[in-house]
Coordinates of C-alpha atoms in Angstrom, one line a residue:
M13 CA 81.9 90.7 110.3
V14 CA 85.4 90.7 110.1
A15 CA 86.8 87.2 111.0
K16 CA 89.0 87.2 113.7
R17 CA 92.5 86.1 113.1
I18 CA 95.0 83.9 115.2
I19 CA 98.4 84.3 114.4
P20 CA 101.0 82.3 116.0
C21 CA 104.3 84.2 117.4
L22 CA 108.0 83.0 116.7
D23 CA 110.7 84.9 118.8
V24 CA 114.4 84.3 117.0
N25 CA 117.4 84.3 118.7
D26 CA 120.6 83.6 116.6
G27 CA 118.6 81.8 114.0
R28 CA 116.5 79.8 116.2
T29 CA 112.9 80.2 117.7
V30 CA 112.9 80.6 121.7
K31 CA 110.3 81.6 124.2
G32 CA 110.7 83.0 127.7
I33 CA 108.3 84.0 130.3
N34 CA 108.1 88.3 130.4
F35 CA 110.9 88.2 128.2
V36 CA 113.1 86.4 130.0
D37 CA 114.2 82.7 130.7
L38 CA 114.5 81.7 126.8
K39 CA 114.2 78.1 125.8
E40 CA 114.9 76.7 122.7
V41 CA 111.6 75.4 120.7
G42 CA 112.3 74.8 117.0
D43 CA 113.5 75.8 113.7
P44 CA 111.7 79.3 112.6
V45 CA 111.1 78.3 109.0
E46 CA 109.5 74.5 109.7
L47 CA 107.2 75.7 112.8
G48 CA 106.4 79.0 110.7
A49 CA 105.3 76.4 107.6
H50 CA 103.9 73.9 110.1
Y51 CA 101.3 76.7 111.8
A52 CA 100.6 77.7 108.1
A53 CA 99.3 74.4 107.4
D54 CA 97.6 73.8 110.3
G55 CA 95.3 77.0 109.4
A56 CA 97.4 80.1 110.8
D57 CA 96.0 83.0 109.3
E58 CA 99.7 85.3 109.7
L59 CA 103.0 84.8 111.7
V60 CA 104.6 87.1 113.6
Y61 CA 108.6 86.8 113.8
L62 CA 110.3 89.0 116.2
D63 CA 114.5 88.8 116.3
I64 CA 115.9 89.0 119.8
S65 CA 119.1 88.9 118.8
A66 CA 121.1 92.2 119.4
T67 CA 124.1 92.1 117.6
F68 CA 124.6 93.3 114.3
E69 CA 125.4 89.7 113.1
G70 CA 122.4 88.8 114.5
R71 CA 120.2 91.4 112.5
R72 CA 122.3 89.9 109.0
T73 CA 121.5 86.3 110.2
F74 CA 117.6 87.6 110.3
T75 CA 117.3 88.9 107.4
S76 CA 118.7 85.9 105.7
L77 CA 116.3 83.9 107.5
V78 CA 113.4 86.2 106.5
E79 CA 114.2 85.1 102.5
R80 CA 113.9 81.7 103.7
I81 CA 110.8 82.1 105.3
A82 CA 109.5 83.9 102.3
D83 CA 110.2 81.1 100.0
R84 CA 108.8 78.5 102.2
I85 CA 105.6 79.9 103.7
N86 CA 102.2 80.9 101.8
I87 CA 100.6 82.9 104.5
P88 CA 101.4 87.0 105.7
F89 CA 103.8 87.1 108.2
T90 CA 105.6 90.3 110.1
V91 CA 109.1 91.1 111.2
G92 CA 110.4 93.0 113.7
G93 CA 113.3 93.6 116.3
G94 CA 116.1 95.8 116.1
I95 CA 114.4 98.0 113.1
S96 CA 115.5 101.5 113.1
S97 CA 115.7 103.3 110.1
L98 CA 113.6 103.5 106.7
D99 CA 116.6 101.4 105.3
D100 CA 116.1 98.5 108.1
A101 CA 112.3 98.1 106.8
A102 CA 113.6 98.0 103.3
R103 CA 116.3 95.5 103.9
L104 CA 113.1 93.1 105.5
L105 CA 110.4 94.1 103.5
D106 CA 112.6 93.5 100.1
A107 CA 113.6 89.9 101.6
G108 CA 109.6 89.0 101.4
A109 CA 108.3 90.5 104.7
D110 CA 104.7 91.5 104.5
K111 CA 105.0 94.0 106.9
I112 CA 107.2 95.3 109.5
S113 CA 107.2 95.8 113.3
V114 CA 108.4 99.2 115.0
N115 CA 108.9 99.3 118.6
S116 CA 111.6 101.2 120.6
A117 CA 113.1 102.9 117.3
A118 CA 109.5 104.3 116.9
I119 CA 109.1 105.7 120.9
A120 CA 113.0 107.1 120.2
R121 CA 112.0 108.8 116.9
P122 CA 108.3 108.6 116.5
E123 CA 109.1 110.2 112.2
L124 CA 110.2 106.8 111.6
I125 CA 106.5 105.2 111.5
S126 CA 105.5 108.2 108.5
E127 CA 109.0 107.8 107.3
I128 CA 107.9 103.7 106.5
A129 CA 104.1 103.9 105.9
G130 CA 105.2 107.2 103.3
R131 CA 107.2 104.9 101.2
Y132 CA 105.2 101.9 101.6
G133 CA 101.7 102.4 102.8
N134 CA 100.2 102.3 106.1
Q135 CA 98.9 98.9 105.6
F136 CA 103.1 97.8 106.1
V137 CA 103.8 99.4 109.5
V138 CA 102.7 97.9 112.3
I139 CA 103.5 99.6 115.7
A140 CA 104.4 97.3 118.7
I141 CA 104.1 98.4 122.0
D142 CA 105.2 96.6 125.1
A143 CA 103.2 98.1 128.4
K144 CA 103.5 97.9 131.8
L145 CA 101.4 98.7 134.4
A146 CA 102.8 101.5 136.6
A147 CA 102.5 102.2 140.2
D148 CA 99.8 105.0 139.6
G149 CA 97.5 102.9 137.3
R150 CA 98.6 104.0 134.0
W151 CA 99.6 101.7 131.6
M152 CA 103.0 102.8 130.2
A153 CA 105.2 102.2 126.9
T154 CA 108.5 100.7 127.6
T155 CA 111.3 99.7 125.3
H156 CA 114.2 97.2 124.7
G157 CA 112.0 94.2 125.3
G158 CA 110.3 95.7 128.6
R159 CA 113.6 96.5 129.8
N160 CA 113.5 100.5 130.2
L161 CA 110.1 102.4 131.6
T162 CA 109.7 105.2 128.9
D163 CA 107.1 108.4 130.0
R164 CA 105.0 108.1 126.9
E165 CA 101.0 106.7 128.2
L166 CA 99.9 103.7 126.4
F167 CA 96.5 105.2 125.2
E168 CA 98.6 109.0 123.9
W169 CA 101.6 106.9 122.1
A170 CA 99.1 104.8 120.7
H171 CA 96.7 107.1 118.9
E172 CA 99.7 109.4 118.1
A173 CA 101.2 106.0 116.3
Q174 CA 98.2 105.9 114.3
E175 CA 98.2 109.5 113.0
R176 CA 101.5 109.3 111.8
G177 CA 100.9 106.2 109.9
A178 CA 100.5 102.7 111.2
G179 CA 98.5 100.4 110.1
E180 CA 98.1 98.3 112.9
L181 CA 98.8 97.5 116.7
L182 CA 100.5 94.7 118.4
L183 CA 99.9 95.3 121.9
T184 CA 101.6 93.5 124.5
S185 CA 101.0 93.5 128.5
M186 CA 104.5 92.4 130.1
E187 CA 102.9 91.5 133.1
H188 CA 101.1 88.5 131.2
D189 CA 103.3 87.9 128.6
G190 CA 104.3 84.0 128.7
V191 CA 102.6 83.2 132.1
R192 CA 99.3 81.6 130.1
Q193 CA 96.8 83.1 132.7
G194 CA 94.8 85.0 130.0
Y195 CA 95.1 88.7 128.2
P196 CA 93.9 91.6 130.4
C197 CA 90.6 92.3 128.3
E198 CA 89.6 95.3 130.0
L199 CA 92.6 97.1 128.6
F200 CA 92.1 95.6 125.2
A201 CA 88.5 96.8 125.1
Q202 CA 89.3 100.6 126.0
I203 CA 92.2 100.5 123.7
T204 CA 90.2 99.2 120.5
G205 CA 87.8 101.3 121.6
A206 CA 90.0 104.5 121.4
L207 CA 91.4 103.2 118.1
K208 CA 90.5 102.9 114.4
I209 CA 93.2 100.4 113.4
P210 CA 93.0 96.8 114.3
V211 CA 94.3 95.5 117.3
I212 CA 96.1 92.4 117.9
A213 CA 96.6 91.0 121.5
S214 CA 99.4 89.9 122.7
G215 CA 100.5 88.5 125.9
G216 CA 98.8 85.5 128.3
A217 CA 97.2 83.1 126.1
G218 CA 96.8 79.9 127.8
S219 CA 93.7 78.2 126.4
I220 CA 91.3 78.5 124.1
D221 CA 88.7 80.0 126.8
D222 CA 91.6 83.3 127.1
I223 CA 91.5 84.1 123.2
A224 CA 87.6 83.6 123.1
E225 CA 87.5 86.0 126.0
V226 CA 89.9 88.8 124.5
F227 CA 87.7 88.2 121.0
E228 CA 84.4 88.7 122.8
K229 CA 85.2 91.0 125.7
G230 CA 88.0 92.7 124.4
H231 CA 87.0 92.9 120.9
A232 CA 90.7 92.6 119.7
D233 CA 91.1 92.1 116.0
A234 CA 93.4 89.3 116.5
A235 CA 95.4 87.5 119.2
L236 CA 98.7 85.9 119.0
A237 CA 99.9 83.1 120.6
A238 CA 103.2 81.6 121.0
S239 CA 103.5 79.2 124.3
I240 CA 100.5 77.2 123.5
F241 CA 101.2 76.3 120.0
H242 CA 104.9 75.7 120.6
Y243 CA 104.5 73.2 123.1
G244 CA 101.8 71.7 121.7
T245 CA 98.6 72.7 124.4
Y246 CA 96.3 72.9 121.2
T247 CA 97.1 73.2 117.2
V248 CA 95.5 76.7 115.5
R249 CA 93.3 74.0 113.8
E250 CA 92.0 73.0 117.2
V251 CA 92.0 76.7 118.3
K252 CA 89.7 77.9 115.0
D253 CA 87.4 74.7 115.2
E254 CA 86.5 75.5 118.8
L255 CA 86.1 79.8 118.3
N256 CA 83.8 78.9 115.0
R257 CA 81.9 76.3 117.4
R258 CA 81.5 79.7 119.7
N259 CA 80.2 81.6 117.0
I260 CA 83.3 83.5 116.8
K261 CA 83.8 84.8 113.0
V262 CA 87.2 82.9 112.2
R263 CA 88.9 81.6 108.7
I264 CA 88.4 77.7 108.6

């Protein structure tokens, strides 16, 4: 059995790590390089950094930050946010990122996934989907940090992204993001059963029970969490030790 991964997520705004609820009400929680180094030392398998600064200047700042992270951290890390072209991806990968995550731009132009995978390989491309449950009961993809609801149904879009070359799916439930009341495990069980690529569960981690549940019931390959680590509810080591005690395979 492949070990389950624990992945702290760091949202970066103007060079600082922030956290919100349902993608809003952002509060600063620390320096992204220092936090990343701390999580790496504590046993994190990977890190995800998401640039939520919308301006061009913010993107330049983020590229410089990626270089600093690569110099300091010895575990794989993924970067995303504002990647809308092959050049954007190349800039961040050249700066030292191990993978890049694409979301809104891929929905606008799905060929972007194929272009990045064609140059760098599928393993470098993470397709991120921020999903919202629509009134008709379908899960739909959103763009621009969850603000815009699209006409792309989650399962159909995830399958297309896989076929175009995405090597991994990072799925976030917007309703669950930041509220710390558990992941939508039924949704994750459905999506992991429908895809061949690994699925990272995001949105809802409030306890070790939540993480264990998304592994055991949702069959996720990795769990992304932010608040429980940023605010000191648990350490990565505590989470892994407890998962190991429950016979969920993790790297200790």
